[in-house]
Amino acid sequence: MHIVVCIKQVPDSAQIRVHPVTNTIMRQGVPTIINPYDLFALEEALRLRDKFGGEVTVLTMGPPTAEDSLRKALTIGANRAVLLTDRFFAGSDTLATSYALAAAIRKIGSTFGAVDVVFTGKQTIDGDTAQVGPGICKRLDFLQLTYVSKVSSLDLDARTIEVERRSEGGVQVLRSNLPCLITMLEGTNQVRRGSMINALNAARAEVVKWSAQDAGVEDIQKCGLRGSPTVVKRVFAPTPRAEKAKVVEAAGQPPAEALIDEIFKLRPKLENEMFELARGF
Amino acid sequence: MSQPAKPAPQPAGRAAAKKELPEHFKAYKHVWVFIEQERGHVHPVSWELMGSGRRLADKLGVELAAVVIGPTGDATKAAVAESFCYGADLAYVVADDVLTDYRNESYTKALTDLVNTHKPEILLLGATTLGRDLAGAVATTLLTGLTADCTELEVDSDNSLAATRPTFGGSLLCTIYTLNFRPQMATVRPRVMSMPDRVEKPVGRVIEFPLGLVEADIVTKILAFVPDRDKATSNLAYADIVVAGGLGLASPENFQLVRQLAGVLGAEYGCSRPLVQKGWVSADRQIGQTGKTIRPKLYIAAGISGAIQHRVGVDGSDLIVAINTDKNAPIFDFAHLALVTDAIRLLPALTEAFRKRLSAHTRDRIAS
């Protein structure tokens, strides 16, 4: 069995700063990590490989420095790493990204063995769109299984897979076919720690580096900014509210009482509504 | 790899974006809202979107259509009728029992076929698990742009959809256009847009559309559906009063102070992202950009500093009360009432004071 896991190297979002004048993101000095959601996808892929045999190839698209994340994934246990990197990919939106990644996955299939399952995290913590997974899936014409919390069973002979999938009101239990693309929910498994042997091997391992041409991208016009139907017109900071919060002064009474007085003074109707709500408990 | 390289095209710059819409897209008119039904119920985000859709359609001088995809029968008929009450001029309906439960294959086919036939200019969906699964697949099939999790939708001076969304984890907002492709697609999370007024309006045009698939054509089968047992967890977005705690609570044990106050108020409780990351509170209680968006009448934030990610999730609240020891905490920039004090000490007192106040209220009522 051959599984491809798509990961993304993302800035640790808690540490991003914005340039006060140009309103651009200051990436310098911001540590990068593997998108945390992708780690659950990687772990699930490794579990299937451990159970059914085969290989896990980890794939990312990004600048040359994204190699760091691939080595981390090798340390955790992936068999092979592919870095798709080319200046023509710069500025890709989710549609252009899915085009390039799908091309790379086809190439991975023809080079290293047919792909049975593609895994990825439910979304990234920087873009937050959850669109690239479905995008890759449609480009490859695979079956789409998003927000998966559990892969319950897999039958390589019958080419079927059963998963539990999160929906708004509950859990769908689905049976589908291979090849499929799965986006994993967070917290679905305990991501393993890399072993010392893996770490040593990862440091020495060759990361496969492909340009657009190497990956067999057919139409460069469908990549990068040029291939992106969405265009960012304006980036701006949220407007500050005109007034700052009114500071509650506890003049001679307990602060809790003073706060409640202020709340009911500002929203007189709330008192009755809260009474109704509280009565229910 | 040894082939002589063709002269490489230059990487595209922003200037490469043409402004003139290709001729075949000029027929794309009207605003559509996908009405999300799951197991016989319309997700409220669909009606919230109808409010935005109505405004966009009025500005463009076009019609607003509801897109209802689901099984034959009463629930789908009710969803169509209800869509007129929330402002739809017409409804496109794909009703087939194959569509009883959501599956990507069947719903993607229904929606892409509808778009290719009836050509909308704008297509809006809720950013729910269903909406995101469907929107990503449909946009890629149609090869058009899709903007996720918008917080504002506008029509600009040349009638393009200007979709604004938080970016870089919510530190900034950006306005995104889909210039040369149609439809212009966007998703919006539940509770970001306010619920429009419901007006009795029993009439509207219905255009039925065939699915063109039978069960045997669909590979993915639904073996079971296990509904959520704990309904309370999903009520956070729709609660009238919400109490939430952040890192200022200092220890997981102190989070019960938040739950106790919520209990006295009949409120839902939530938390900021770090508490989920630390494993103190489960992920379905997270409020903010990557958690739930809330619009309560009263929001009490205890020990939450108010990073922009959190602000995005609570900005629609009617009254925001912030309790924090740091008088420079960003939460005081968007809260309405501030108490600069230690939430760990204040919360028990506040719970007790509310308990007294509300029980006094009960006594007054009984006396009168």
PDB file of N, CA, C and O in Angstrom, chain B residues 55-80:
ATOM      1  N   ARG B  55     -29.041  41.425   0.571  1.00  0.00           N
ATOM      2  CA  ARG B  55     -28.398  42.737   0.451  1.00  0.00           C
ATOM      3  C   ARG B  55     -27.563  42.811  -0.831  1.00  0.00           C
ATOM      4  O   ARG B  55     -27.613  43.789  -1.568  1.00  0.00           O
ATOM      5  N   LEU B  56     -26.805  41.761  -1.104  1.00  0.00           N
ATOM      6  CA  LEU B  56     -25.964  41.740  -2.308  1.00  0.00           C
ATOM      7  C   LEU B  56     -26.838  41.788  -3.564  1.00  0.00           C
ATOM      8  O   LEU B  56     -26.555  42.521  -4.513  1.00  0.00           O
ATOM      9  N   ALA B  57     -27.908  40.990  -3.564  1.00  0.00           N
ATOM     10  CA  ALA B  57     -28.786  40.923  -4.738  1.00  0.00           C
ATOM     11  C   ALA B  57     -29.437  42.276  -4.988  1.00  0.00           C
ATOM     12  O   ALA B  57     -29.526  42.736  -6.135  1.00  0.00           O
ATOM     13  N   ASP B  58     -29.871  42.938  -3.922  1.00  0.00           N
ATOM     14  CA  ASP B  58     -30.506  44.251  -4.075  1.00  0.00           C
ATOM     15  C   ASP B  58     -29.522  45.270  -4.652  1.00  0.00           C
ATOM     16  O   ASP B  58     -29.872  46.067  -5.516  1.00  0.00           O
ATOM     17  N   LYS B  59     -28.284  45.231  -4.165  1.00  0.00           N
ATOM     18  CA  LYS B  59     -27.276  46.166  -4.674  1.00  0.00           C
ATOM     19  C   LYS B  59     -26.978  45.920  -6.141  1.00  0.00           C
ATOM     20  O   LYS B  59     -26.734  46.851  -6.903  1.00  0.00           O
ATOM     21  N   LEU B  60     -26.966  44.654  -6.535  1.00  0.00           N
ATOM     22  CA  LEU B  60     -26.664  44.306  -7.923  1.00  0.00           C
ATOM     23  C   LEU B  60     -27.899  44.421  -8.822  1.00  0.00           C
ATOM     24  O   LEU B  60     -27.791  44.343 -10.044  1.00  0.00           O
ATOM     25  N   GLY B  61     -29.065  44.558  -8.200  1.00  0.00           N
ATOM     26  CA  GLY B  61     -30.298  44.595  -8.966  1.00  0.00           C
ATOM     27  C   GLY B  61     -30.612  43.250  -9.611  1.00  0.00           C
ATOM     28  O   GLY B  61     -31.094  43.188 -10.748  1.00  0.00           O
ATOM     29  N   VAL B  62     -30.317  42.167  -8.899  1.00  0.00           N
ATOM     30  CA  VAL B  62     -30.590  40.821  -9.428  1.00  0.00           C
ATOM     31  C   VAL B  62     -31.456  40.053  -8.436  1.00  0.00           C
ATOM     32  O   VAL B  62     -31.829  40.568  -7.387  1.00  0.00           O
ATOM     33  N   GLU B  63     -31.755  38.809  -8.793  1.00  0.00           N
ATOM     34  CA  GLU B  63     -32.606  38.000  -7.925  1.00  0.00           C
ATOM     35  C   GLU B  63     -31.769  37.199  -6.925  1.00  0.00           C
ATOM     36  O   GLU B  63     -30.605  36.875  -7.171  1.00  0.00           O
ATOM     37  N   LEU B  64     -32.427  36.865  -5.808  1.00  0.00           N
ATOM     38  CA  LEU B  64     -31.805  35.997  -4.801  1.00  0.00           C
ATOM     39  C   LEU B  64     -32.473  34.628  -4.866  1.00  0.00           C
ATOM     40  O   LEU B  64     -33.699  34.527  -4.761  1.00  0.00           O
ATOM     41  N   ALA B  65     -31.667  33.607  -5.072  1.00  0.00           N
ATOM     42  CA  ALA B  65     -32.214  32.254  -5.153  1.00  0.00           C
ATOM     43  C   ALA B  65     -31.695  31.392  -4.014  1.00  0.00           C
ATOM     44  O   ALA B  65     -30.529  31.480  -3.630  1.00  0.00           O
ATOM     45  N   ALA B  66     -32.587  30.560  -3.476  1.00  0.00           N
ATOM     46  CA  ALA B  66     -32.181  29.540  -2.516  1.00  0.00           C
ATOM     47  C   ALA B  66     -31.937  28.258  -3.291  1.00  0.00           C
ATOM     48  O   ALA B  66     -32.671  27.960  -4.231  1.00  0.00           O
ATOM     49  N   VAL B  67     -30.889  27.535  -2.917  1.00  0.00           N
ATOM     50  CA  VAL B  67     -30.616  26.244  -3.552  1.00  0.00           C
ATOM     51  C   VAL B  67     -30.884  25.161  -2.519  1.00  0.00           C
ATOM     52  O   VAL B  67     -30.194  25.086  -1.498  1.00  0.00           O
ATOM     53  N   VAL B  68     -31.929  24.390  -2.760  1.00  0.00           N
ATOM     54  CA  VAL B  68     -32.325  23.371  -1.782  1.00  0.00           C
ATOM     55  C   VAL B  68     -32.074  21.992  -2.380  1.00  0.00           C
ATOM     56  O   VAL B  68     -32.652  21.636  -3.406  1.00  0.00           O
ATOM     57  N   ILE B  69     -31.173  21.252  -1.759  1.00  0.00           N
ATOM     58  CA  ILE B  69     -30.831  19.913  -2.228  1.00  0.00           C
ATOM     59  C   ILE B  69     -31.149  18.943  -1.099  1.00  0.00           C
ATOM     60  O   ILE B  69     -30.708  19.146   0.035  1.00  0.00           O
ATOM     61  N   GLY B  70     -31.946  17.925  -1.393  1.00  0.00           N
ATOM     62  CA  GLY B  70     -32.300  16.984  -0.328  1.00  0.00           C
ATOM     63  C   GLY B  70     -33.248  15.925  -0.824  1.00  0.00           C
ATOM     64  O   GLY B  70     -33.520  15.819  -2.029  1.00  0.00           O
ATOM     65  N   PRO B  71     -33.769  15.110   0.109  1.00  0.00           N
ATOM     66  CA  PRO B  71     -34.685  14.038  -0.293  1.00  0.00           C
ATOM     67  C   PRO B  71     -36.041  14.604  -0.708  1.00  0.00           C
ATOM     68  O   PRO B  71     -36.359  15.755  -0.395  1.00  0.00           O
ATOM     69  N   THR B  72     -36.838  13.815  -1.406  1.00  0.00           N
ATOM     70  CA  THR B  72     -38.215  14.223  -1.676  1.00  0.00           C
ATOM     71  C   THR B  72     -38.943  14.195  -0.342  1.00  0.00           C
ATOM     72  O   THR B  72     -38.520  13.506   0.584  1.00  0.00           O
ATOM     73  N   GLY B  73     -40.022  14.947  -0.256  1.00  0.00           N
ATOM     74  CA  GLY B  73     -40.802  14.882   0.980  1.00  0.00           C
ATOM     75  C   GLY B  73     -40.915  16.214   1.683  1.00  0.00           C
ATOM     76  O   GLY B  73     -40.474  17.250   1.180  1.00  0.00           O
ATOM     77  N   ASP B  74     -41.523  16.142   2.873  1.00  0.00           N
ATOM     78  CA  ASP B  74     -41.946  17.350   3.579  1.00  0.00           C
ATOM     79  C   ASP B  74     -40.800  18.248   4.017  1.00  0.00           C
ATOM     80  O   ASP B  74     -40.905  19.469   3.955  1.00  0.00           O
ATOM     81  N   ALA B  75     -39.698  17.653   4.475  1.00  0.00           N
ATOM     82  CA  ALA B  75     -38.613  18.478   5.014  1.00  0.00           C
ATOM     83  C   ALA B  75     -38.058  19.395   3.925  1.00  0.00           C
ATOM     84  O   ALA B  75     -37.836  20.591   4.156  1.00  0.00           O
ATOM     85  N   THR B  76     -37.846  18.854   2.732  1.00  0.00           N
ATOM     86  CA  THR B  76     -37.322  19.662   1.639  1.00  0.00           C
ATOM     87  C   THR B  76     -38.343  20.712   1.203  1.00  0.00           C
ATOM     88  O   THR B  76     -37.990  21.871   0.964  1.00  0.00           O
ATOM     89  N   LYS B  77     -39.621  20.311   1.161  1.00  0.00           N
ATOM     90  CA  LYS B  77     -40.670  21.286   0.808  1.00  0.00           C
ATOM     91  C   LYS B  77     -40.711  22.417   1.829  1.00  0.00           C
ATOM     92  O   LYS B  77     -40.848  23.587   1.481  1.00  0.00           O
ATOM     93  N   ALA B  78     -40.588  22.046   3.104  1.00  0.00           N
ATOM     94  CA  ALA B  78     -40.611  23.065   4.161  1.00  0.00           C
ATOM     95  C   ALA B  78     -39.408  24.003   4.024  1.00  0.00           C
ATOM     96  O   ALA B  78     -39.526  25.209   4.229  1.00  0.00           O
ATOM     97  N   ALA B  79     -38.256  23.441   3.676  1.00  0.00           N
ATOM     98  CA  ALA B  79     -37.051  24.264   3.515  1.00  0.00           C
ATOM     99  C   ALA B  79     -37.237  25.268   2.382  1.00  0.00           C
ATOM    100  O   ALA B  79     -36.823  26.424   2.475  1.00  0.00           O
ATOM    101  N   VAL B  80     -37.893  24.833   1.293  1.00  0.00           N
ATOM    102  CA  VAL B  80     -38.169  25.726   0.163  1.00  0.00           C
ATOM    103  C   VAL B  80     -39.105  26.852   0.606  1.00  0.00           C
ATOM    104  O   VAL B  80     -38.833  28.038   0.383  1.00  0.00           O
TER     105      VAL B  80
END
